[in-house]
Structure formats: C-alpha cells, structure tokens
Amino acid sequence: MPTIDIIARKLVDIDPDLSLICWLILLWLYSNPSDSGKRSLTSLQKALRRVSDFQKPDGDAALSETQFEQMILSSLKKLKERGFAKIFSSGERQVTIELTAEGTNFLGSNLSLSDKNFLREYGMLK
C-alpha cells in the first residue's frame, strides 16, 4: 500500500471531487486485481489501514472499525456514482468491489508512464 499511497497523493489535485481515500481505493483496485477482478471490503480495509493517515503515531488505528468502514463505504458510493466502481453485496458486512472499464480508463489517462512502470516493476499490475 505505501506505493499506492505515494501515487495517490500526486493525483489528488486532478479531480476535486475525489478524496485521497477515493484515489487509494481506485489505485488499489487497479494495481491489485484478483483473478476475477473483484475484491472484498475486508481486504480493502486491511490494505488501507496500513496508510499512515489512518494510524496514530504509534501505529495503532486512528479510527474505530465502524468509522473506518463508513468512510470507505462513503467513498465507494461516490466512485459508484461516477461509474468508476461496481459494488456487489452478498451480506450485511460482505461487500465485493470491482473496478469498471470507465474507472480503468480514468486511471490509465491520469497515471504517468513512470507511475505505471513503478507499479508494474513491483508486481502490482498483472
């Protein structure tokens, strides 16, 4: 996640409607696709908890599980409204997320060649 964190911070000014967490989610979906292209909310939460913005100085979580989940779900809703992510639900706490073609194209047009190469070099793009 640190790689994605660095790249997301560079992209924040591109679209004022997208927060840092929106960019982190988009980049995470883009750079770490599963075989099916879908990822779960649980794995997203685990990945985003490693971002320093969501940690106290001692490394502990800065937000409660509920606060963190609500922040992610709010960002996912915004990404869904923009057509960048598709959200599937199979239960109250089990949510599956997929990057859409529109989301992939949006990222592809906003990522620099060096960012794509950096992600590819570290095995985060298939």
PDB file of C-alpha atoms in Angstrom:
ATOM      1  CA  MET A   1       0.000   0.000   0.000  1.00  0.00           C
ATOM      2  CA  PRO A   2       2.816   2.534   0.512  1.00  0.00           C
ATOM      3  CA  THR A   3       3.420   2.605  -3.261  1.00  0.00           C
ATOM      4  CA  ILE A   4      -0.216   3.395  -3.910  1.00  0.00           C
ATOM      5  CA  ASP A   5      -0.187   5.993  -1.123  1.00  0.00           C
ATOM      6  CA  ILE A   6       2.638   7.915  -2.807  1.00  0.00           C
ATOM      7  CA  ILE A   7       0.949   7.835  -6.203  1.00  0.00           C
ATOM      8  CA  ALA A   8      -2.496   8.739  -4.791  1.00  0.00           C
ATOM      9  CA  ARG A   9      -1.094  11.882  -3.166  1.00  0.00           C
ATOM     10  CA  LYS A  10       0.198  13.021  -6.561  1.00  0.00           C
ATOM     11  CA  LEU A  11      -3.254  12.506  -8.139  1.00  0.00           C
ATOM     12  CA  VAL A  12      -5.440  14.236  -5.535  1.00  0.00           C
ATOM     13  CA  ASP A  13      -5.427  17.587  -7.348  1.00  0.00           C
ATOM     14  CA  ILE A  14      -6.606  16.100 -10.668  1.00  0.00           C
ATOM     15  CA  ASP A  15     -10.250  15.828  -9.615  1.00  0.00           C
ATOM     16  CA  PRO A  16     -11.503  17.918  -6.666  1.00  0.00           C
ATOM     17  CA  ASP A  17     -14.482  15.587  -6.178  1.00  0.00           C
ATOM     18  CA  LEU A  18     -12.236  12.644  -5.343  1.00  0.00           C
ATOM     19  CA  SER A  19     -10.678  12.459  -1.888  1.00  0.00           C
ATOM     20  CA  LEU A  20      -7.415  10.762  -1.018  1.00  0.00           C
ATOM     21  CA  ILE A  21      -9.308   7.670   0.063  1.00  0.00           C
ATOM     22  CA  CYS A  22     -11.154   7.563  -3.283  1.00  0.00           C
ATOM     23  CA  TRP A  23      -7.812   7.645  -5.112  1.00  0.00           C
ATOM     24  CA  LEU A  24      -6.393   4.988  -2.789  1.00  0.00           C
ATOM     25  CA  ILE A  25      -9.364   2.712  -3.485  1.00  0.00           C
ATOM     26  CA  LEU A  26      -9.133   3.252  -7.250  1.00  0.00           C
ATOM     27  CA  LEU A  27      -5.403   2.567  -7.300  1.00  0.00           C
ATOM     28  CA  TRP A  28      -5.778  -0.471  -5.061  1.00  0.00           C
ATOM     29  CA  LEU A  29      -8.430  -1.957  -7.344  1.00  0.00           C
ATOM     30  CA  TYR A  30      -6.346  -1.095 -10.410  1.00  0.00           C
ATOM     31  CA  SER A  31      -2.985  -2.351  -9.215  1.00  0.00           C
ATOM     32  CA  ASN A  32      -4.032  -5.427  -7.256  1.00  0.00           C
ATOM     33  CA  PRO A  33      -6.745  -7.153  -9.257  1.00  0.00           C
ATOM     34  CA  SER A  34      -7.774 -10.610  -8.183  1.00  0.00           C
ATOM     35  CA  ASP A  35      -8.270 -13.263 -10.834  1.00  0.00           C
ATOM     36  CA  SER A  36     -11.965 -12.374 -11.044  1.00  0.00           C
ATOM     37  CA  GLY A  37     -11.285  -8.616 -10.979  1.00  0.00           C
ATOM     38  CA  LYS A  38     -13.296  -8.340  -7.773  1.00  0.00           C
ATOM     39  CA  ARG A  39     -12.049  -7.562  -4.265  1.00  0.00           C
ATOM     40  CA  SER A  40     -13.766  -7.609  -0.886  1.00  0.00           C
ATOM     41  CA  LEU A  41     -14.363  -4.778   1.560  1.00  0.00           C
ATOM     42  CA  THR A  42     -12.433  -6.717   4.202  1.00  0.00           C
ATOM     43  CA  SER A  43      -9.267  -6.924   2.109  1.00  0.00           C
ATOM     44  CA  LEU A  44      -9.621  -3.233   1.207  1.00  0.00           C
ATOM     45  CA  GLN A  45      -9.901  -2.306   4.894  1.00  0.00           C
ATOM     46  CA  LYS A  46      -6.771  -4.314   5.721  1.00  0.00           C
ATOM     47  CA  ALA A  47      -4.812  -2.613   2.951  1.00  0.00           C
ATOM     48  CA  LEU A  48      -5.955   0.921   3.777  1.00  0.00           C
ATOM     49  CA  ARG A  49      -5.208   0.510   7.490  1.00  0.00           C
ATOM     50  CA  ARG A  50      -1.508   0.490   6.543  1.00  0.00           C
ATOM     51  CA  VAL A  51      -1.731   4.068   5.239  1.00  0.00           C
ATOM     52  CA  SER A  52      -0.191   6.495   7.740  1.00  0.00           C
ATOM     53  CA  ASP A  53      -3.192   8.863   7.528  1.00  0.00           C
ATOM     54  CA  PHE A  54      -5.296   6.214   9.270  1.00  0.00           C
ATOM     55  CA  GLN A  55      -2.795   5.457  12.029  1.00  0.00           C
ATOM     56  CA  LYS A  56      -1.740   7.089  15.261  1.00  0.00           C
ATOM     57  CA  PRO A  57       1.982   7.892  15.672  1.00  0.00           C
ATOM     58  CA  ASP A  58       2.451   4.568  17.484  1.00  0.00           C
ATOM     59  CA  GLY A  59       0.988   2.647  14.518  1.00  0.00           C
ATOM     60  CA  ASP A  60      -2.352   1.830  16.125  1.00  0.00           C
ATOM     61  CA  ALA A  61      -5.576   2.509  14.228  1.00  0.00           C
ATOM     62  CA  ALA A  62      -6.729   6.124  14.425  1.00  0.00           C
ATOM     63  CA  LEU A  63     -10.354   5.248  13.657  1.00  0.00           C
ATOM     64  CA  SER A  64     -12.749   2.691  15.068  1.00  0.00           C
ATOM     65  CA  GLU A  65     -13.728  -0.208  12.833  1.00  0.00           C
ATOM     66  CA  THR A  66     -17.162   1.362  12.280  1.00  0.00           C
ATOM     67  CA  GLN A  67     -15.750   4.815  11.442  1.00  0.00           C
ATOM     68  CA  PHE A  68     -13.277   3.324   9.010  1.00  0.00           C
ATOM     69  CA  GLU A  69     -15.932   1.172   7.350  1.00  0.00           C
ATOM     70  CA  GLN A  70     -18.276   4.158   6.947  1.00  0.00           C
ATOM     71  CA  MET A  71     -15.512   6.274   5.412  1.00  0.00           C
ATOM     72  CA  ILE A  72     -14.737   3.525   2.886  1.00  0.00           C
ATOM     73  CA  LEU A  73     -18.405   2.893   2.062  1.00  0.00           C
ATOM     74  CA  SER A  74     -18.973   6.613   1.529  1.00  0.00           C
ATOM     75  CA  SER A  75     -16.031   6.770  -0.873  1.00  0.00           C
ATOM     76  CA  LEU A  76     -17.213   3.639  -2.669  1.00  0.00           C
ATOM     77  CA  LYS A  77     -20.634   5.218  -3.122  1.00  0.00           C
ATOM     78  CA  LYS A  78     -19.006   8.253  -4.757  1.00  0.00           C
ATOM     79  CA  LEU A  79     -16.915   6.008  -7.026  1.00  0.00           C
ATOM     80  CA  LYS A  80     -20.014   4.031  -7.971  1.00  0.00           C
ATOM     81  CA  GLU A  81     -21.919   7.236  -8.806  1.00  0.00           C
ATOM     82  CA  ARG A  82     -19.042   8.309 -11.069  1.00  0.00           C
ATOM     83  CA  GLY A  83     -19.124   4.908 -12.791  1.00  0.00           C
ATOM     84  CA  PHE A  84     -15.600   4.009 -11.658  1.00  0.00           C
ATOM     85  CA  ALA A  85     -16.500   1.051  -9.423  1.00  0.00           C
ATOM     86  CA  LYS A  86     -19.155  -1.618  -9.346  1.00  0.00           C
ATOM     87  CA  ILE A  87     -20.310  -2.819  -5.948  1.00  0.00           C
ATOM     88  CA  PHE A  88     -21.779  -6.235  -5.304  1.00  0.00           C
ATOM     89  CA  SER A  89     -23.219  -7.215  -1.943  1.00  0.00           C
ATOM     90  CA  SER A  90     -23.697 -10.683  -0.571  1.00  0.00           C
ATOM     91  CA  GLY A  91     -24.491  -9.835   3.005  1.00  0.00           C
ATOM     92  CA  GLU A  92     -24.547  -7.023   5.514  1.00  0.00           C
ATOM     93  CA  ARG A  93     -20.771  -6.872   6.034  1.00  0.00           C
ATOM     94  CA  GLN A  94     -19.604  -8.722   2.917  1.00  0.00           C
ATOM     95  CA  VAL A  95     -19.220  -6.324   0.016  1.00  0.00           C
ATOM     96  CA  THR A  96     -17.397  -7.161  -3.202  1.00  0.00           C
ATOM     97  CA  ILE A  97     -15.942  -4.353  -5.333  1.00  0.00           C
ATOM     98  CA  GLU A  98     -14.835  -4.268  -8.957  1.00  0.00           C
ATOM     99  CA  LEU A  99     -13.139  -1.543 -10.999  1.00  0.00           C
ATOM    100  CA  THR A 100     -15.170  -0.756 -14.118  1.00  0.00           C
ATOM    101  CA  ALA A 101     -13.785  -0.177 -17.592  1.00  0.00           C
ATOM    102  CA  GLU A 102     -14.546   3.525 -17.097  1.00  0.00           C
ATOM    103  CA  GLY A 103     -12.530   3.507 -13.866  1.00  0.00           C
ATOM    104  CA  THR A 104      -9.656   1.721 -15.574  1.00  0.00           C
ATOM    105  CA  ASN A 105      -9.693   4.230 -18.436  1.00  0.00           C
ATOM    106  CA  PHE A 106      -9.844   7.164 -15.990  1.00  0.00           C
ATOM    107  CA  LEU A 107      -6.805   5.897 -14.111  1.00  0.00           C
ATOM    108  CA  GLY A 108      -4.980   4.979 -17.295  1.00  0.00           C
ATOM    109  CA  SER A 109      -5.344   8.511 -18.588  1.00  0.00           C
ATOM    110  CA  ASN A 110      -4.262  10.103 -15.296  1.00  0.00           C
ATOM    111  CA  LEU A 111      -1.353   7.883 -14.296  1.00  0.00           C
ATOM    112  CA  SER A 112       2.015   8.852 -15.658  1.00  0.00           C
ATOM    113  CA  LEU A 113       4.072   6.309 -17.523  1.00  0.00           C
ATOM    114  CA  SER A 114       6.558   6.289 -14.638  1.00  0.00           C
ATOM    115  CA  ASP A 115       3.753   5.516 -12.143  1.00  0.00           C
ATOM    116  CA  LYS A 116       2.514   2.639 -14.315  1.00  0.00           C
ATOM    117  CA  ASN A 117       6.077   1.339 -14.682  1.00  0.00           C
ATOM    118  CA  PHE A 118       6.653   1.653 -10.940  1.00  0.00           C
ATOM    119  CA  LEU A 119       3.507  -0.350 -10.178  1.00  0.00           C
ATOM    120  CA  ARG A 120       4.409  -2.934 -12.816  1.00  0.00           C
ATOM    121  CA  GLU A 121       8.008  -3.250 -11.539  1.00  0.00           C
ATOM    122  CA  TYR A 122       6.844  -4.113  -8.060  1.00  0.00           C
ATOM    123  CA  GLY A 123       4.450  -6.746  -9.355  1.00  0.00           C
ATOM    124  CA  MET A 124       1.275  -4.849  -8.593  1.00  0.00           C
ATOM    125  CA  LEU A 125      -0.082  -4.920 -12.149  1.00  0.00           C
ATOM    126  CA  LYS A 126      -0.728  -8.203 -13.962  1.00  0.00           C
TER     127      LYS A 126
END
